[in-house]
Amino acid sequence: MRVIIVGCGRVGSRLAARLATEGHDVRIVDRAPKTRRLLPVGFPGRFHEGNGFSRTVLEAAGIKHADAFVAVTAADSSNIVSARTAKETYRVPIVLARVYDPGRADLYRELGIPAIASVRWTVHQMHQMLLHRHLTPELSFGNGETLLVRSELPAYLTGRRLTEFDVDGEIRVVEVTRAGRSLVPAHSTPAEPGDLVTFAVAATALGRLRGFLDKELGT
């Protein structure tokens, strides 16, 4: 993926380093050139000096061809503006943002932008969301240990009981949207083609859920 990260603080620099070591094309933006020192020696990505909500800077960083955008500056207002620009102006497929003020989390959610907090967990969770990109985060609880995510169910699972997909303590099916109508599945409810399923999943089990779904999705 080509990933643009706005903010080269502790979260941004760690996430950039982790993605770069995995072979992703990482572009990091920060208005303070000294933050470049937080990146590891030999960092293969590109550093762009400037504001993350400047279209000139974002286009220089390659946002028109970006697969993902992450806003992790120290200011919620900057994160909101840059994330909205990426999502609404450039139609970047994956847009994530960090939030410091819990009261603003609802605003991010209304904009369709997953918002995440805390340094260590933020790096891990954003990394997971970038990799598991067909799982759409709907809501998080606590410090993000548990998530609600949605995914269209692969055709190979058609006919199986939805409760068969539960993994004790890790994954649970809590809702299914079928033909535009939502329902809470009963023990015997079978999966049907086109089902959009909501899972309650432990953050540490996202990889397991992705592997389960990817047998046919192939992403």
Short mmCIF file of C-alpha atoms in Angstrom, two decimals:
data_model
loop_
_atom_site.label_atom_id
_atom_site.label_comp_id
_atom_site.label_asym_id
_atom_site.label_seq_id
_atom_site.Cartn_x
_atom_site.Cartn_y
_atom_site.Cartn_z
CA MET A 1 0.00 0.00 0.00
CA ARG A 2 0.91 3.65 -0.33
CA VAL A 3 0.24 5.14 3.11
CA ILE A 4 0.39 8.83 4.00
CA ILE A 5 0.89 9.59 7.69
CA VAL A 6 0.37 13.14 8.95
CA GLY A 7 2.25 13.70 12.20
CA CYS A 8 5.74 12.40 12.91
CA GLY A 9 5.47 12.18 16.68
CA ARG A 10 5.71 8.96 18.69
CA VAL A 11 2.70 7.34 17.02
CA GLY A 12 3.38 8.51 13.48
CA SER A 13 7.07 7.64 13.50
CA ARG A 14 6.51 4.18 14.99
CA LEU A 15 3.69 3.35 12.62
CA ALA A 16 5.72 4.61 9.66
CA ALA A 17 8.73 2.50 10.65
CA ARG A 18 6.61 -0.60 11.13
CA LEU A 19 4.85 -0.27 7.79
CA ALA A 20 8.09 0.52 5.96
CA THR A 21 9.76 -2.63 7.27
CA GLU A 22 6.85 -4.60 5.81
CA GLY A 23 7.53 -3.13 2.37
CA HIS A 24 4.77 -0.52 2.18
CA ASP A 25 5.32 2.83 0.42
CA VAL A 26 5.19 5.28 3.35
CA ARG A 27 5.04 9.08 3.04
CA ILE A 28 5.09 11.04 6.31
CA VAL A 29 4.11 14.70 6.67
CA ASP A 30 4.99 17.06 9.53
CA ARG A 31 5.41 20.82 9.73
CA ALA A 32 8.42 20.49 12.07
CA PRO A 33 11.48 19.17 10.18
CA LYS A 34 13.18 18.16 13.44
CA THR A 35 10.63 15.36 13.95
CA ARG A 36 12.39 13.49 11.16
CA ARG A 37 14.89 12.46 13.86
CA LEU A 38 12.25 10.16 15.36
CA LEU A 39 12.36 7.98 12.26
CA PRO A 40 14.84 5.08 12.29
CA VAL A 41 18.18 5.39 10.55
CA GLY A 42 17.81 4.36 6.92
CA PHE A 43 14.05 4.89 6.89
CA PRO A 44 13.10 4.13 3.26
CA GLY A 45 9.97 6.29 3.15
CA ARG A 46 9.70 9.97 2.28
CA PHE A 47 9.40 12.90 4.68
CA HIS A 48 7.44 15.98 3.57
CA GLU A 49 7.62 19.21 5.54
CA GLY A 50 4.36 21.13 5.80
CA ASN A 51 0.80 21.15 7.16
CA GLY A 52 -1.19 17.97 6.76
CA PHE A 53 -4.25 19.86 5.58
CA SER A 54 -2.41 21.70 2.79
CA ARG A 55 -3.49 20.29 -0.55
CA THR A 56 -0.18 21.31 -2.06
CA VAL A 57 1.73 19.31 0.55
CA LEU A 58 -0.64 16.35 0.37
CA GLU A 59 -0.43 16.18 -3.41
CA ALA A 60 3.36 16.35 -3.24
CA ALA A 61 3.15 13.36 -0.89
CA GLY A 62 1.11 11.48 -3.49
CA ILE A 63 -2.35 11.55 -1.93
CA LYS A 64 -4.05 11.19 -5.33
CA HIS A 65 -2.70 7.64 -5.47
CA ALA A 66 -2.79 6.82 -1.75
CA ASP A 67 -4.38 3.62 -0.46
CA ALA A 68 -4.54 4.83 3.14
CA PHE A 69 -4.28 8.04 5.16
CA VAL A 70 -3.53 8.38 8.87
CA ALA A 71 -3.79 11.64 10.85
CA VAL A 72 -1.88 11.51 14.14
CA THR A 73 -0.77 15.06 14.95
CA ALA A 74 -1.00 16.43 18.49
CA ALA A 75 -4.10 18.51 17.63
CA ASP A 76 -7.58 17.06 17.19
CA SER A 77 -8.62 19.98 14.98
CA SER A 78 -5.75 19.36 12.56
CA ASN A 79 -6.48 15.65 12.49
CA ILE A 80 -10.15 16.27 11.70
CA VAL A 81 -9.41 18.72 8.88
CA SER A 82 -6.72 16.60 7.24
CA ALA A 83 -8.73 13.36 7.61
CA ARG A 84 -11.81 15.00 6.07
CA THR A 85 -9.70 16.34 3.21
CA ALA A 86 -8.31 12.88 2.51
CA LYS A 87 -11.72 11.23 2.69
CA GLU A 88 -13.96 13.78 1.01
CA THR A 89 -11.65 15.53 -1.47
CA TYR A 90 -9.26 12.76 -2.49
CA ARG A 91 -11.47 9.73 -1.77
CA VAL A 92 -8.68 7.80 -0.06
CA PRO A 93 -10.11 4.30 0.64
CA ILE A 94 -8.85 4.00 4.24
CA VAL A 95 -8.77 7.03 6.53
CA LEU A 96 -7.87 6.78 10.23
CA ALA A 97 -7.33 9.48 12.83
CA ARG A 98 -6.16 9.88 16.39
CA VAL A 99 -8.40 11.67 18.91
CA TYR A 100 -7.35 13.17 22.24
CA ASP A 101 -10.69 14.63 23.33
CA PRO A 102 -13.20 11.76 23.84
CA GLY A 103 -15.99 14.26 23.25
CA ARG A 104 -14.92 14.56 19.63
CA ALA A 105 -15.05 10.83 18.96
CA ASP A 106 -18.70 11.08 17.89
CA LEU A 107 -17.78 13.75 15.34
CA TYR A 108 -15.21 11.44 13.75
CA ARG A 109 -17.73 8.61 13.76
CA GLU A 110 -20.37 10.75 12.03
CA LEU A 111 -17.81 11.52 9.34
CA GLY A 112 -17.11 7.82 8.89
CA ILE A 113 -13.54 8.13 10.19
CA PRO A 114 -12.41 5.60 12.82
CA ALA A 115 -10.82 7.47 15.76
CA ILE A 116 -8.23 5.91 18.05
CA ALA A 117 -6.42 6.93 21.26
CA SER A 118 -3.32 6.06 23.41
CA VAL A 119 0.20 5.71 21.99
CA ARG A 120 1.08 2.01 22.20
CA TRP A 121 -2.42 0.82 21.42
CA THR A 122 -2.83 3.40 18.64
CA VAL A 123 0.23 2.11 16.75
CA HIS A 124 -0.94 -1.49 17.07
CA GLN A 125 -4.57 -0.78 16.24
CA MET A 126 -3.91 1.45 13.24
CA HIS A 127 -1.48 -1.14 11.92
CA GLN A 128 -4.17 -3.81 12.29
CA MET A 129 -6.83 -1.67 10.60
CA LEU A 130 -4.58 -0.93 7.66
CA LEU A 131 -3.86 -4.62 7.15
CA HIS A 132 -7.43 -5.77 7.74
CA ARG A 133 -8.91 -3.14 5.48
CA HIS A 134 -12.08 -4.98 4.44
CA LEU A 135 -13.17 -5.05 8.10
CA THR A 136 -14.92 -1.72 8.67
CA PRO A 137 -14.60 -0.49 12.28
CA GLU A 138 -17.94 0.73 13.62
CA LEU A 139 -17.22 1.30 17.32
CA SER A 140 -14.58 0.60 19.97
CA PHE A 141 -14.92 0.03 23.70
CA GLY A 142 -12.66 0.75 26.68
CA ASN A 143 -9.20 1.56 25.34
CA GLY A 144 -9.96 -0.26 22.11
CA GLU A 145 -9.62 -3.81 23.43
CA THR A 146 -12.97 -4.71 21.83
CA LEU A 147 -14.27 -3.55 18.45
CA LEU A 148 -17.42 -3.79 16.41
CA VAL A 149 -16.52 -4.48 12.79
CA ARG A 150 -18.63 -5.21 9.73
CA SER A 151 -17.91 -7.33 6.70
CA GLU A 152 -19.84 -8.86 3.85
CA LEU A 153 -19.88 -12.59 4.41
CA PRO A 154 -18.04 -14.65 1.75
CA ALA A 155 -20.23 -16.85 -0.44
CA TYR A 156 -18.51 -20.04 0.71
CA LEU A 157 -20.12 -19.59 4.15
CA THR A 158 -23.67 -19.48 2.76
CA GLY A 159 -25.96 -21.93 4.53
CA ARG A 160 -23.91 -22.24 7.71
CA ARG A 161 -25.41 -21.11 11.01
CA LEU A 162 -24.14 -17.63 11.90
CA THR A 163 -23.45 -18.75 15.47
CA GLU A 164 -20.87 -21.21 14.10
CA PHE A 165 -18.59 -18.23 13.43
CA ASP A 166 -18.30 -17.40 17.15
CA VAL A 167 -14.97 -18.00 18.88
CA ASP A 168 -15.28 -18.01 22.66
CA GLY A 169 -13.72 -14.90 24.16
CA GLU A 170 -12.58 -13.54 20.79
CA ILE A 171 -15.29 -13.27 18.11
CA ARG A 172 -19.08 -13.10 18.27
CA VAL A 173 -21.70 -12.37 15.61
CA VAL A 174 -24.03 -9.72 17.06
CA GLU A 175 -26.04 -8.53 14.04
CA VAL A 176 -26.67 -9.20 10.36
CA THR A 177 -28.07 -6.83 7.73
CA ARG A 178 -29.96 -8.74 5.07
CA ALA A 179 -31.71 -7.15 2.10
CA GLY A 180 -31.57 -3.80 3.87
CA ARG A 181 -33.09 -5.07 7.14
CA SER A 182 -31.18 -5.63 10.38
CA LEU A 183 -31.70 -8.62 12.65
CA VAL A 184 -30.09 -10.25 15.67
CA PRO A 185 -29.40 -13.83 14.56
CA ALA A 186 -30.96 -16.71 16.45
CA HIS A 187 -28.99 -19.87 17.16
CA SER A 188 -30.36 -21.49 13.98
CA THR A 189 -30.17 -18.49 11.62
CA PRO A 190 -28.30 -19.53 8.44
CA ALA A 191 -26.02 -17.25 6.43
CA GLU A 192 -27.47 -16.03 3.14
CA PRO A 193 -25.76 -14.51 0.07
CA GLY A 194 -25.02 -10.81 0.51
CA ASP A 195 -25.25 -10.83 4.32
CA LEU A 196 -23.45 -7.90 5.96
CA VAL A 197 -22.38 -9.19 9.36
CA THR A 198 -21.39 -7.24 12.47
CA PHE A 199 -18.81 -8.95 14.67
CA ALA A 200 -17.80 -8.05 18.21
CA VAL A 201 -14.10 -8.92 18.13
CA ALA A 202 -11.13 -8.62 20.46
CA ALA A 203 -8.52 -6.30 18.93
CA THR A 204 -5.98 -9.11 19.26
CA ALA A 205 -8.23 -11.41 17.21
CA LEU A 206 -8.58 -9.21 14.11
CA GLY A 207 -5.99 -11.33 12.32
CA ARG A 208 -7.92 -14.49 13.10
CA LEU A 209 -11.17 -12.99 11.82
CA ARG A 210 -9.46 -11.74 8.69
CA GLY A 211 -7.98 -15.17 8.00
CA PHE A 212 -11.43 -16.70 8.41
CA LEU A 213 -13.00 -14.29 5.91
CA ASP A 214 -10.08 -14.08 3.49
CA LYS A 215 -10.49 -17.65 2.28
CA GLU A 216 -12.72 -16.17 -0.38
CA LEU A 217 -12.26 -12.41 -0.14
CA GLY A 218 -8.57 -12.82 -0.95
CA THR A 219 -7.48 -9.37 0.28
#
